[in-house]
XYZ file of C-alpha atoms in Angstrom:
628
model
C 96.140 120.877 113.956
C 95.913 122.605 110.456
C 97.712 122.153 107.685
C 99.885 124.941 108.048
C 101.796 123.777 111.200
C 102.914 120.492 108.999
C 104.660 119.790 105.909
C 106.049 116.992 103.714
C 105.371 113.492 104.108
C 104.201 113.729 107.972
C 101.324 115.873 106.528
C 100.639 113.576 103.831
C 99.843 110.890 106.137
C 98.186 112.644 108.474
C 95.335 114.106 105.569
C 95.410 110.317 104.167
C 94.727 108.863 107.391
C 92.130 111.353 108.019
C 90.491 111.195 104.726
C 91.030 106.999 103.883
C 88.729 104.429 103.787
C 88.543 101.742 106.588
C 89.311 98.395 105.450
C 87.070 95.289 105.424
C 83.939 94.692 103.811
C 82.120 97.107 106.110
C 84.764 100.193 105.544
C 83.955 99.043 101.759
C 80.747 99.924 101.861
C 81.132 102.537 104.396
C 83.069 104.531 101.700
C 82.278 107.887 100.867
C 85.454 108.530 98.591
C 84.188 110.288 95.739
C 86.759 108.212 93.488
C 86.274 104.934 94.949
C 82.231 105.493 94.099
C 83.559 106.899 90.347
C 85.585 103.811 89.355
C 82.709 101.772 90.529
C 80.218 103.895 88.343
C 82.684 103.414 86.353
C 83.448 99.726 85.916
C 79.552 98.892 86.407
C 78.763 100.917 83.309
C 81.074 99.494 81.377
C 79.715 96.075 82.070
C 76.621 96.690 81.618
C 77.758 98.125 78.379
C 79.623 94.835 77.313
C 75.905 93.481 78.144
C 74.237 95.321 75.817
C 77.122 94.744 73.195
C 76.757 90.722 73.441
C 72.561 90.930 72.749
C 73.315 92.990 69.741
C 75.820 90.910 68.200
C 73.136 87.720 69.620
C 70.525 89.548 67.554
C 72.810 90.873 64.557
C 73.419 86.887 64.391
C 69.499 86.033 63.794
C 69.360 88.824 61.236
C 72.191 87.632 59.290
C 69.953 84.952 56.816
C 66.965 85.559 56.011
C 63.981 82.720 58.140
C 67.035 82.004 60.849
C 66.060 79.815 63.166
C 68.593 80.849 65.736
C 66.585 83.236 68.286
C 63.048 82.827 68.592
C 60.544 86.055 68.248
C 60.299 85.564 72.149
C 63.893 85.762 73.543
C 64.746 88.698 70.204
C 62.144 90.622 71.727
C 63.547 90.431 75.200
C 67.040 91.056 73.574
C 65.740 94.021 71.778
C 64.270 95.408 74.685
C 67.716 94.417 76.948
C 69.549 95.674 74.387
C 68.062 99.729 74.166
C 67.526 99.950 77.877
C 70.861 98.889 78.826
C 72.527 100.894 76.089
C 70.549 104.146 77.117
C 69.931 103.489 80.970
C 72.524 101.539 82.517
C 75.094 102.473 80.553
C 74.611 106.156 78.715
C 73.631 108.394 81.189
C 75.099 106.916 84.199
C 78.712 106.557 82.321
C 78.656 110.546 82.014
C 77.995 110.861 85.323
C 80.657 108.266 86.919
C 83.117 110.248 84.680
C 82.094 113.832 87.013
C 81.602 111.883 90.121
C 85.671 111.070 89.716
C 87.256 113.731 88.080
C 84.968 116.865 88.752
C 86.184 117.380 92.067
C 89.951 116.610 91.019
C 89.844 119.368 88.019
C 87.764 122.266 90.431
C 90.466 121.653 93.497
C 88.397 120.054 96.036
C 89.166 117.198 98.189
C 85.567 115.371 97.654
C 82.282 115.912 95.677
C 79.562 117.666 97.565
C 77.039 115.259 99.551
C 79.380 111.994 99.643
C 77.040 110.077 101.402
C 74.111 110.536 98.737
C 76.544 110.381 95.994
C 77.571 106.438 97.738
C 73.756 105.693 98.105
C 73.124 106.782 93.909
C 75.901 104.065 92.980
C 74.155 101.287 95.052
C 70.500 101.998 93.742
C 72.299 102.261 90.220
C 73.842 98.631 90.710
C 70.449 97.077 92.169
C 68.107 98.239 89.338
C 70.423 97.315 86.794
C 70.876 93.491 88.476
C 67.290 93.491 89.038
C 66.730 93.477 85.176
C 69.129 91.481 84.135
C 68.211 88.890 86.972
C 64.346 89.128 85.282
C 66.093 88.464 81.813
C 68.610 85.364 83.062
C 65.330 83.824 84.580
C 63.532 84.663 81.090
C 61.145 87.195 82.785
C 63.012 90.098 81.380
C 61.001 93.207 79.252
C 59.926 92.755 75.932
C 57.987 96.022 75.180
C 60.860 98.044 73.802
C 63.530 100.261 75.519
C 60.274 102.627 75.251
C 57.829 100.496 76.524
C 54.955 101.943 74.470
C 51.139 101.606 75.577
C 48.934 99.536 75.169
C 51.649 97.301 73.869
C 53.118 97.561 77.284
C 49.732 97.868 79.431
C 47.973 95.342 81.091
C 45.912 94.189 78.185
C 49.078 93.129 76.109
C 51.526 93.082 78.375
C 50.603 90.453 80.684
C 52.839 89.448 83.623
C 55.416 91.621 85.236
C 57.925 91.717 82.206
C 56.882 95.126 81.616
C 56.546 95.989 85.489
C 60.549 95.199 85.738
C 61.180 97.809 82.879
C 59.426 100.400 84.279
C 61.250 99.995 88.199
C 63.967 100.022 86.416
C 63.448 103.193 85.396
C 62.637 104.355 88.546
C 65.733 103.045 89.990
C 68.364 105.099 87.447
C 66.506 108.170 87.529
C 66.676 108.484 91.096
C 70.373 107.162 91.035
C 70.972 110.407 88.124
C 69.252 113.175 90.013
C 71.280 112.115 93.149
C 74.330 112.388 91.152
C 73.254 115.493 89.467
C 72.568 117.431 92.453
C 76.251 116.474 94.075
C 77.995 117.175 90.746
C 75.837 121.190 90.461
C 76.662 122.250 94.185
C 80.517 121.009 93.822
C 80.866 122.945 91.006
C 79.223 126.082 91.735
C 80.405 126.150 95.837
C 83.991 123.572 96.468
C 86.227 125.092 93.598
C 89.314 126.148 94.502
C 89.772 129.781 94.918
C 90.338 131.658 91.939
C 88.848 129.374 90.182
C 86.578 131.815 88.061
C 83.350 130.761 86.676
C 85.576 131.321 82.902
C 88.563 129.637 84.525
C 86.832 126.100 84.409
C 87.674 123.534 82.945
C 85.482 122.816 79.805
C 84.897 119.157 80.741
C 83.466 120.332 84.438
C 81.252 122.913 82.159
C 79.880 119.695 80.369
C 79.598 117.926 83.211
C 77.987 120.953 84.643
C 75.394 121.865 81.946
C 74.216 118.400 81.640
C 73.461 117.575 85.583
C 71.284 120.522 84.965
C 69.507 118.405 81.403
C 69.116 115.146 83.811
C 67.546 117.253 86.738
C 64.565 118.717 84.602
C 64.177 115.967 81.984
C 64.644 112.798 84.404
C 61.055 114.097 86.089
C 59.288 113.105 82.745
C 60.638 109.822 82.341
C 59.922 109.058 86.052
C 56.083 109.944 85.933
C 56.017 108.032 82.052
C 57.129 104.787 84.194
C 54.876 105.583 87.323
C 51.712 106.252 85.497
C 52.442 103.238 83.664
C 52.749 101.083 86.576
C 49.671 102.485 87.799
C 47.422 101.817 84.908
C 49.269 97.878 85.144
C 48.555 97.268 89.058
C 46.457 99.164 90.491
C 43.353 99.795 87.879
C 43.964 103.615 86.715
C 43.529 104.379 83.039
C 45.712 107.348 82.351
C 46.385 105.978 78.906
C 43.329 104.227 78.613
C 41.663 105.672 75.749
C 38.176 103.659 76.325
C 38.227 105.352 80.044
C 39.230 109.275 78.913
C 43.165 108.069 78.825
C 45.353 108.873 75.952
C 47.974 106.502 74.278
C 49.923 109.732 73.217
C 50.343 111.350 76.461
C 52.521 108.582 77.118
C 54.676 109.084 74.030
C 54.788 112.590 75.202
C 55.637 112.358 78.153
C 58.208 109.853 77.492
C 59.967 111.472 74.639
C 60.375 114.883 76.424
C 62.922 112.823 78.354
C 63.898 110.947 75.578
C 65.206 113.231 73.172
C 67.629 115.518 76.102
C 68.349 112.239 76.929
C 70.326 112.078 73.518
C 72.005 115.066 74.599
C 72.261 113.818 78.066
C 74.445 110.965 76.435
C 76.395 113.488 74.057
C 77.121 116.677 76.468
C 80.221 114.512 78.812
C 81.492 113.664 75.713
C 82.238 117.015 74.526
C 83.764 117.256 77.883
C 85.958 114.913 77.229
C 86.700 115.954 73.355
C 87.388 119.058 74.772
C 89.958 117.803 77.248
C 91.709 115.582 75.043
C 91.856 118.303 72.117
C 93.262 120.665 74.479
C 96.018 118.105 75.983
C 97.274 116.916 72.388
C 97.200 120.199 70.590
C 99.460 121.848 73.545
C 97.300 125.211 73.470
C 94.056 126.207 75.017
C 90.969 125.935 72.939
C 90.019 127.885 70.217
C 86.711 129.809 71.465
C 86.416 128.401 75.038
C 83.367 131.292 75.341
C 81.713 130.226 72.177
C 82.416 126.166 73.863
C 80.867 127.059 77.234
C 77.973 128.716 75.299
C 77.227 126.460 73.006
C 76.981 123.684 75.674
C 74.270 125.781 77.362
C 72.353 126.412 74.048
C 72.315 122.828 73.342
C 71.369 121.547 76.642
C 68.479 124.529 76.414
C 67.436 123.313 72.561
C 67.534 119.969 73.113
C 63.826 119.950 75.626
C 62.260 121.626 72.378
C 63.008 118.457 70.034
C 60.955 115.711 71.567
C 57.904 115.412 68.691
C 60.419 115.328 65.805
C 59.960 111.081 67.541
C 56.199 111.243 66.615
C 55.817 113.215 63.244
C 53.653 110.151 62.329
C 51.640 109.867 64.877
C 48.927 112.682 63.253
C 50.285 116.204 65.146
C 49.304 119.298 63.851
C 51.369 120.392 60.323
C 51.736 123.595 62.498
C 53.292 121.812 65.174
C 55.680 119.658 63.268
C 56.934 122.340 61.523
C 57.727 123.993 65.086
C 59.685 120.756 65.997
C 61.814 120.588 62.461
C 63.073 124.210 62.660
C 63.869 123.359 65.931
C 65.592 119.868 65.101
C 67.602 121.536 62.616
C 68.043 124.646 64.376
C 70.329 122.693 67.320
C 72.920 121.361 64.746
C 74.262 125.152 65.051
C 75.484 124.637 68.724
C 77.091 121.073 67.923
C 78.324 122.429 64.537
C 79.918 125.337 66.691
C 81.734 123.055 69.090
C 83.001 120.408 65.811
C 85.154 123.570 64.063
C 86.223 125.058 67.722
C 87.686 121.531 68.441
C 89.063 121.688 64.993
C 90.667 124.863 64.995
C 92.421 124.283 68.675
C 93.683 120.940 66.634
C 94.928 122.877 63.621
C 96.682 125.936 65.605
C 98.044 123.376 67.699
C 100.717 121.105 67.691
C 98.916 117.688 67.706
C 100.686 114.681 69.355
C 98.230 111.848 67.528
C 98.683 109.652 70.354
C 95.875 106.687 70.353
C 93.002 109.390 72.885
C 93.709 111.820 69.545
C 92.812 109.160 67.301
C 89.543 108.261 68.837
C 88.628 111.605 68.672
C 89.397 112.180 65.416
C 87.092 109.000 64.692
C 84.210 110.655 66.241
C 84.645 113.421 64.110
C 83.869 111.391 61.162
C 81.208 109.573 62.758
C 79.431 111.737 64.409
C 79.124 114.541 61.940
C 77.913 111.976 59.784
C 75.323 111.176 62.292
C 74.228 114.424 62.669
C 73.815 114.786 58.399
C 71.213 111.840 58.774
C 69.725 113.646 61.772
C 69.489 116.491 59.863
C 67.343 114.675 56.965
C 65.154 113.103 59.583
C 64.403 116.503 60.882
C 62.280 116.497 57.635
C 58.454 115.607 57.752
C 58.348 114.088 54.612
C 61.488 112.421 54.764
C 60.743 110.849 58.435
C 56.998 109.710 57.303
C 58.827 107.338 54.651
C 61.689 105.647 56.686
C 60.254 106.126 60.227
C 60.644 102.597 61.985
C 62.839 101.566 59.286
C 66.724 100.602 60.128
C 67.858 104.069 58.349
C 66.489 105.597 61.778
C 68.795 102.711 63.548
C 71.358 103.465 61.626
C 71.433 107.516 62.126
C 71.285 107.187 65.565
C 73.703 104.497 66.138
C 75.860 106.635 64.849
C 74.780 109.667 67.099
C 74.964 107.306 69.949
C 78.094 105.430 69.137
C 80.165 108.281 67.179
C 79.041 110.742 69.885
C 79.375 108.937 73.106
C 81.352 105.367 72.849
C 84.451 106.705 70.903
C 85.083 110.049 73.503
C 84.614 107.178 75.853
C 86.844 104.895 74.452
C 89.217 107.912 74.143
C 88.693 109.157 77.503
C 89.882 105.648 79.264
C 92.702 105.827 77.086
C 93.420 109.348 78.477
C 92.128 108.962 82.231
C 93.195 105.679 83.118
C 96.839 106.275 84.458
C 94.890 108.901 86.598
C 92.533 106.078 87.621
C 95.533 103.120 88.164
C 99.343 104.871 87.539
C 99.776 102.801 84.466
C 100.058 103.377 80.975
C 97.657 101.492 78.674
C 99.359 99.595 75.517
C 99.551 101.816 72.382
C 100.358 99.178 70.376
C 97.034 97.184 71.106
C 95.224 101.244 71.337
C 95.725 102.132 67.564
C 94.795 98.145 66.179
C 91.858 98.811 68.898
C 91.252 101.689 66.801
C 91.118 100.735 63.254
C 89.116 97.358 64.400
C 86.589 99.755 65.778
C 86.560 102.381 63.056
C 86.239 99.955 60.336
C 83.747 97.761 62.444
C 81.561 100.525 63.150
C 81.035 101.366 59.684
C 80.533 98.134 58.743
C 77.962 97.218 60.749
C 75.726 100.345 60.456
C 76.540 102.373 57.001
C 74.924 99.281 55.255
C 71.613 100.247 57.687
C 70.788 102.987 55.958
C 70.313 101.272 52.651
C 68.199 98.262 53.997
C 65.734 100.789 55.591
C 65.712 102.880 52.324
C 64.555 99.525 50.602
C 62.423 98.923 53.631
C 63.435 96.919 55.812
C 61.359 97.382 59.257
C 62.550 97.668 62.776
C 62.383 95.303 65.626
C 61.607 92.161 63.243
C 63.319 88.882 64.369
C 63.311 87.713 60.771
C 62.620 88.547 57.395
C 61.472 86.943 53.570
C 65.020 85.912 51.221
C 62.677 87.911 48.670
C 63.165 90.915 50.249
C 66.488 91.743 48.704
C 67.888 92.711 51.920
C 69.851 89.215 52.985
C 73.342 90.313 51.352
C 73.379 93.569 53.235
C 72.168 92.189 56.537
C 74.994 89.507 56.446
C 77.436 92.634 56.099
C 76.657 94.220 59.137
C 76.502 90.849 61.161
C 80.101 90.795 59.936
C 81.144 94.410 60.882
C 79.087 93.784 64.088
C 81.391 90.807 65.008
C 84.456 93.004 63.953
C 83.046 95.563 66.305
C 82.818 93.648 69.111
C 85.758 91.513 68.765
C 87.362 95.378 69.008
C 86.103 96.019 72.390
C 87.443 92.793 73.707
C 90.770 93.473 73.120
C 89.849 96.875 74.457
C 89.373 94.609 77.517
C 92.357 92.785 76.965
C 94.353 95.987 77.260
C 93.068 97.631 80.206
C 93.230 94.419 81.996
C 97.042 94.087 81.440
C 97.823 97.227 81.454
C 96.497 97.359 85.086
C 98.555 94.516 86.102
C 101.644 95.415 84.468
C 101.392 98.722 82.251
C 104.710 101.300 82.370
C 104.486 103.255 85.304
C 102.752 106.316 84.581
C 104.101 109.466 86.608
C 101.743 112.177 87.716
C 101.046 113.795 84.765
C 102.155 111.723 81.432
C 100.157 113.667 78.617
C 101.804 117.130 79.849
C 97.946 118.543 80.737
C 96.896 121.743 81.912
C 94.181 121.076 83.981
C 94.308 120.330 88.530
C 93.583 116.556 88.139
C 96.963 115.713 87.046
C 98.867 118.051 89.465
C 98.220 114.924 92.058
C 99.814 111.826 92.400
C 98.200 109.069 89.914
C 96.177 107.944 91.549
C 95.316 110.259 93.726
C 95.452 110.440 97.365
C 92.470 109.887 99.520
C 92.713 113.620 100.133
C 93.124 114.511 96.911
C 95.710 116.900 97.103
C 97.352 117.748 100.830
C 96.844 121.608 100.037
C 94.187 123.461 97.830
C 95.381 124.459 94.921
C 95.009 128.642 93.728
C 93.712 128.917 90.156
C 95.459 131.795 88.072
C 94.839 130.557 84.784
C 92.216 127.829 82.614
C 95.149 125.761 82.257
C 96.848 126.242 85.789
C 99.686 123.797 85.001
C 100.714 125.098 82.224
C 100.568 128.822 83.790
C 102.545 127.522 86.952
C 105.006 124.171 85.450
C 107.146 124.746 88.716
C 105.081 124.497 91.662
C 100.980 125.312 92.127
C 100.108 128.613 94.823
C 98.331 127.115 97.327
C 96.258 128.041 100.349
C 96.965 126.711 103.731
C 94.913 126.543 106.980
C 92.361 123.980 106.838
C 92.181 121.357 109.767
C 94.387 117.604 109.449
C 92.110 116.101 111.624
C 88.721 116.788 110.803
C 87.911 116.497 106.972
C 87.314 120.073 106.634
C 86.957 121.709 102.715
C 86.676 125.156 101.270
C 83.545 126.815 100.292
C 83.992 129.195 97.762
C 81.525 131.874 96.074
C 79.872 131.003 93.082
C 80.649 133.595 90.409
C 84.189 134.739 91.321
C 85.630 131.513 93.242
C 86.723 133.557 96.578
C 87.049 131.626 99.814
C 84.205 131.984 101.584
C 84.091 129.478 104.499
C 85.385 126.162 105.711
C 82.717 123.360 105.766
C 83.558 119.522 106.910
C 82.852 116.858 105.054
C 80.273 113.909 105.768
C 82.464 111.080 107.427
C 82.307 107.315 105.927
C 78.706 105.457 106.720
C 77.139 102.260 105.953
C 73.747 103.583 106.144
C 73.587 105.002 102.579
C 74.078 101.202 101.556
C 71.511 100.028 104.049
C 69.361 103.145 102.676
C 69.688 101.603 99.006
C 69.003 98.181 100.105
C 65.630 99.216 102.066
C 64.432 101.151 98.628
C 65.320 98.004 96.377
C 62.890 96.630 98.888
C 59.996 99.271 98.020
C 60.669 99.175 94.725
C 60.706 95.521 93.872
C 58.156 94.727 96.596
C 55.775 97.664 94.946
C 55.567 95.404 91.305
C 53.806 92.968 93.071
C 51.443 95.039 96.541
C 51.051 98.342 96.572
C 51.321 97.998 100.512
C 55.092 97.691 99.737
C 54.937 101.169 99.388
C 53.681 101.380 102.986
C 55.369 98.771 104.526
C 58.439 99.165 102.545
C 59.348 103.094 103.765
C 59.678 101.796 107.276
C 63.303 100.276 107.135
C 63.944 103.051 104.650
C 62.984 105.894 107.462
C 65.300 103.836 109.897
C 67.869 104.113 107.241
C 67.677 107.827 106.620
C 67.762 108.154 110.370
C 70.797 106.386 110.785
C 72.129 108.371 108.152
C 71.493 111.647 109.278
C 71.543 111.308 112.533
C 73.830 113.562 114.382
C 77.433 112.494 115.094
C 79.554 115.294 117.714
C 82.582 115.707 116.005
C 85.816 116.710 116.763
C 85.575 120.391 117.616
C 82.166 119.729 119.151
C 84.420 117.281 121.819
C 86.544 119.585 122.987
């Protein structure tokens, strides 16, 4: 039966029943539902992100007087290291990407993302790394080498133990977890949007969304063979960074920072996503410059892979060569510079409704362009060579980090959760969650820049009372405490507002783009007929009723395959049906990879349940068609 021989409520439960998840544990983890995997992505990342919140207050608390006695060097170190790899692995990229995973294929008009099963199998493999190293910390085995985990401090010389070997699976884990989730988010984009759907008729978020799967797919690589190489000079004998066997220290630096700077960028580009989004809803017009938007997200996904040295200026490069990387540091501050006055122009030709999402963006503005002054300072060799490894380099990209990412974040679950529950959050509790935040922030990291300008090092779990820095260190243990205390009542109002916020209709902001022309929350089927684009803001265009196309199949979970450039409906393709093998598949590679810190014959002995779990996976299934 298709979808044209049924209407109204019978055909709603008919594509529902077709399209749900089972229930029971198994059905669970059998799901395939591209927004059941996002609000886990979701949720997970934002845990892990309350994680790495509670070490840096725990280590803002040593550093508040100088000789505390509080933490010892030991467990700071460990927190340090926690603290960095949780902020920039387990929570940083993967919250960008559990953002597209649910809402790319609402705003393009599909009814799931492409490749549901691998999309299921990246969330598990994301969870199990990120357990795995907090597991090693709880039992006070965790990495102490740094988020960076630079050699030889972390080879097997001076790293003794597996503390550093848990970092760098870690690594493994997430990157594999982000270039499964890349891949999915690239070919829904470019081949399930709805038709008419014209490569400038989408939505700038999915661009973002877009442009940066692309960033994760060629700098994750880097990262990956940093980690690997590591792990081989640590278990198995190799010396690639060995330099009393023809290894080199700085290959490693290299190699890791070529990741480590698009990684920034990585972190920043679903943010603009979701400025631009949230700019676009509250002003009531379409943005200022969407071509000079979409373009400047590509130029600053390209720049951003020739920035990585502007990290080592001191490590004794070639004047020729760090003059390259300056131009070049400064030279991407155009793009992002670009997209700040678009934003602000679509604000000040608008009609802004300052609603608490508004206000959070508005905060970034401040913060970030601040950010990005400092950034633009340390893009200077002379400048850098004085306050490298000092906290004015915390403090700058704190607020990069922060101001760019966590406040569009904060604003985006303001604007995107009665799409993810049908409730309302409080506004009341939004704008003091706000100004605690704001003023917090600030607090805890504008006073950075002066204690590394007076000198105060990095990653030191104490310091002298002669120093002079004491007074100004006990100021940003204060803001930090401020800070935090903001994001529990963050907490306090999504939890409520999930149990008992107002109800929040389909569409409550008055949006333009496909995600809100379904019920909140959506449907298992996301919407019982695909939508036809006519316009970048296709509710607006059409406030009566969407044109839709009819004909696909109720039964079968069948989906629309359109033509990259101009969005025409090319074919009908069916969707992967619910399976518990991607879960088994992520449990037989936790195996492997935990099982390869310790043998390499893990490696060999390990891929065996893994090849029975990719069989099981792909292993044909006659569906319905194919029966009769």
């Amino acid at each position: 039966m298709r979808d044209d021989q049924v209407d109204g409520p019978e055909l709603t439960a008919r594509l529902a029943k077709t399209w749900g998840t089972d229930k029971g544990l198994i059905g669970t983890l059998s799901t395939v539902d591209h927004k059941i995997i996002g609000r886990r992505f979701i949720v997970t990342a934002i845990i892990f992100l309350f994680l790495g919140g509670l070490s840096a207050v725990a280590m803002r608390m040593q550093l508040a007087l100088p000789e505390n006695r509080l933490i010892g060097p030991d467990l700071y170190n460990q927190l340090f290291t926690m603290h960095g790899t949780t902020m920039m692995f387990l929570f940083g990229v993967p919250i960008g990407e559990a953002f597209a995973v649910y809402l790319v294929p609402l705003m393009v008009g599909t009814r799931n993302i492409a490749f549901p099963r691998l999309n299921a199998y990246s969330y598990y493999v994301y969870l199990f790394g990120g357990l795995m190293i907090w597991v090693a910390f709880m039992l006070n085995i965790g990495p102490d080498v740094g988020w960076f985990a630079y050699v030889p401090l972390s080879g097997p010389e001076f790293s003794p133990g597996k503390r550093a070997d848990f970092w760098a699976q870690m690594i493994t884990f997430t990157e594999v977890s982000g270039i499964a989730v890349a891949i999915s988010v690239i070919v829904t984009v470019f081949k399930l949007r709805a038709p008419g759907m014209t490569l400038d008729r989408i939505p700038l978020f999915v661009w973002a969304e877009l442009v940066n799967s692309f960033v994760i797919i060629f700098a994750l690589p880097a990262v990956v063979t940093a980690s690997a190489t590591l792990m081989m000079d640590r278990l198995v004998g190799t010396h690639f960074f060995n330099p009393a066997e023809g290894g080199d220290a700085l290959l490693y630096q290299h190699l890791f920072w070529f990741f480590g700077h698009p990684e920034v960028y990585i972190i920043f580009l679903p943010a603009t996503g979701w400025v631009s989004a949230i700019v676009v809803t509250f002003a009531r017009r379409q943005a200022f410059g969407y071509i000079a938007l979409v373009l400047s997200l590509i130029a600053t996904g390209f720049l951003s892979f020739g920035l990585w040295v502007h990290h080592m200026f001191t490590t004794g490069l070639p004047q020729l060569g760090a003059s390259f990387f300056t131009a070049s540091s400064m030279l991407i501050a155009i793009p992002n510079g670009i997209q700040i006055f678009c934003w602000i122009a679509t604000l000040w030709d608008g009609r802004p409704v300052f609603r608490t999402p508004l206000l959070f963006i508005i905060g970034f503005f401040f913060i970030f362009v601040a950010g990005g002054l400092s950034g633009i300072m340390l893009a200077s060799v002379p400048l850098d060579t004085q306050v490298h490894d000092t906290f004015f380099v915390v403090a700058h990209f704190h607020y990069v980090l922060i101001g760019g990412n966590v406040f569009p974040l904060i604003a985006a679950v303001y604007y995107w959760f009665p799409k993810f529950t049908g409730r309302m959050m409080s506004e009341r509790l939004g704008k003091w969650h706000f100004w605690l935040a704001f003023i917090g922030f600030n607090v805890t990291f504008f006073p950075m820049h002066i204690t590394g300008l007076m000198g105060m090092p990095r990653r030191v779990y104490t310091y002298l009372p002669e120093m002079g820095w004491a007074n100004l260190n006990l100021v940003s243990s204060i803001g930090a405490v401020l800070f935090f205390g903001s994001f529990v009542l963050f907490l306090y109002n999504i939890v409520s507002s999930a149990r008992r916020g107002p109800l929040a209709g389909a569409n409550p902001w008055e949006a333009g783009t496909l995600e809100w022309a379904t019920a909140s929350p959506p449907m298992p089927q996301n919407f019982d007929r695909i939508p036809v684009v006519t316009n970048r803001e296709p509710l607006w265009a059409n406030r009566d009723s969407l044109p839709v196309v009819a004909g696909l199949s109720v039964e079968n979970r069948e989906q629309i395959v359109s033509t990259i450039t101009h969005g025409r409906a090319d074919l009908r393709e069916t969707s992967p049906e619910p399976s518990i093998w991607p879960f088994m598949a992520a449990i037989a590679t936790t195996i492997l990879f935990v099982g390869s810190m310790f043998t390499p014959w893990a490696l060999v002995w390990g891929s065996i349940p893994l090849a029975v779990a990719l069989m099981g996976w792909f292993w044909p299934k006659p569906s319905m068609e194919d029966e009769r």
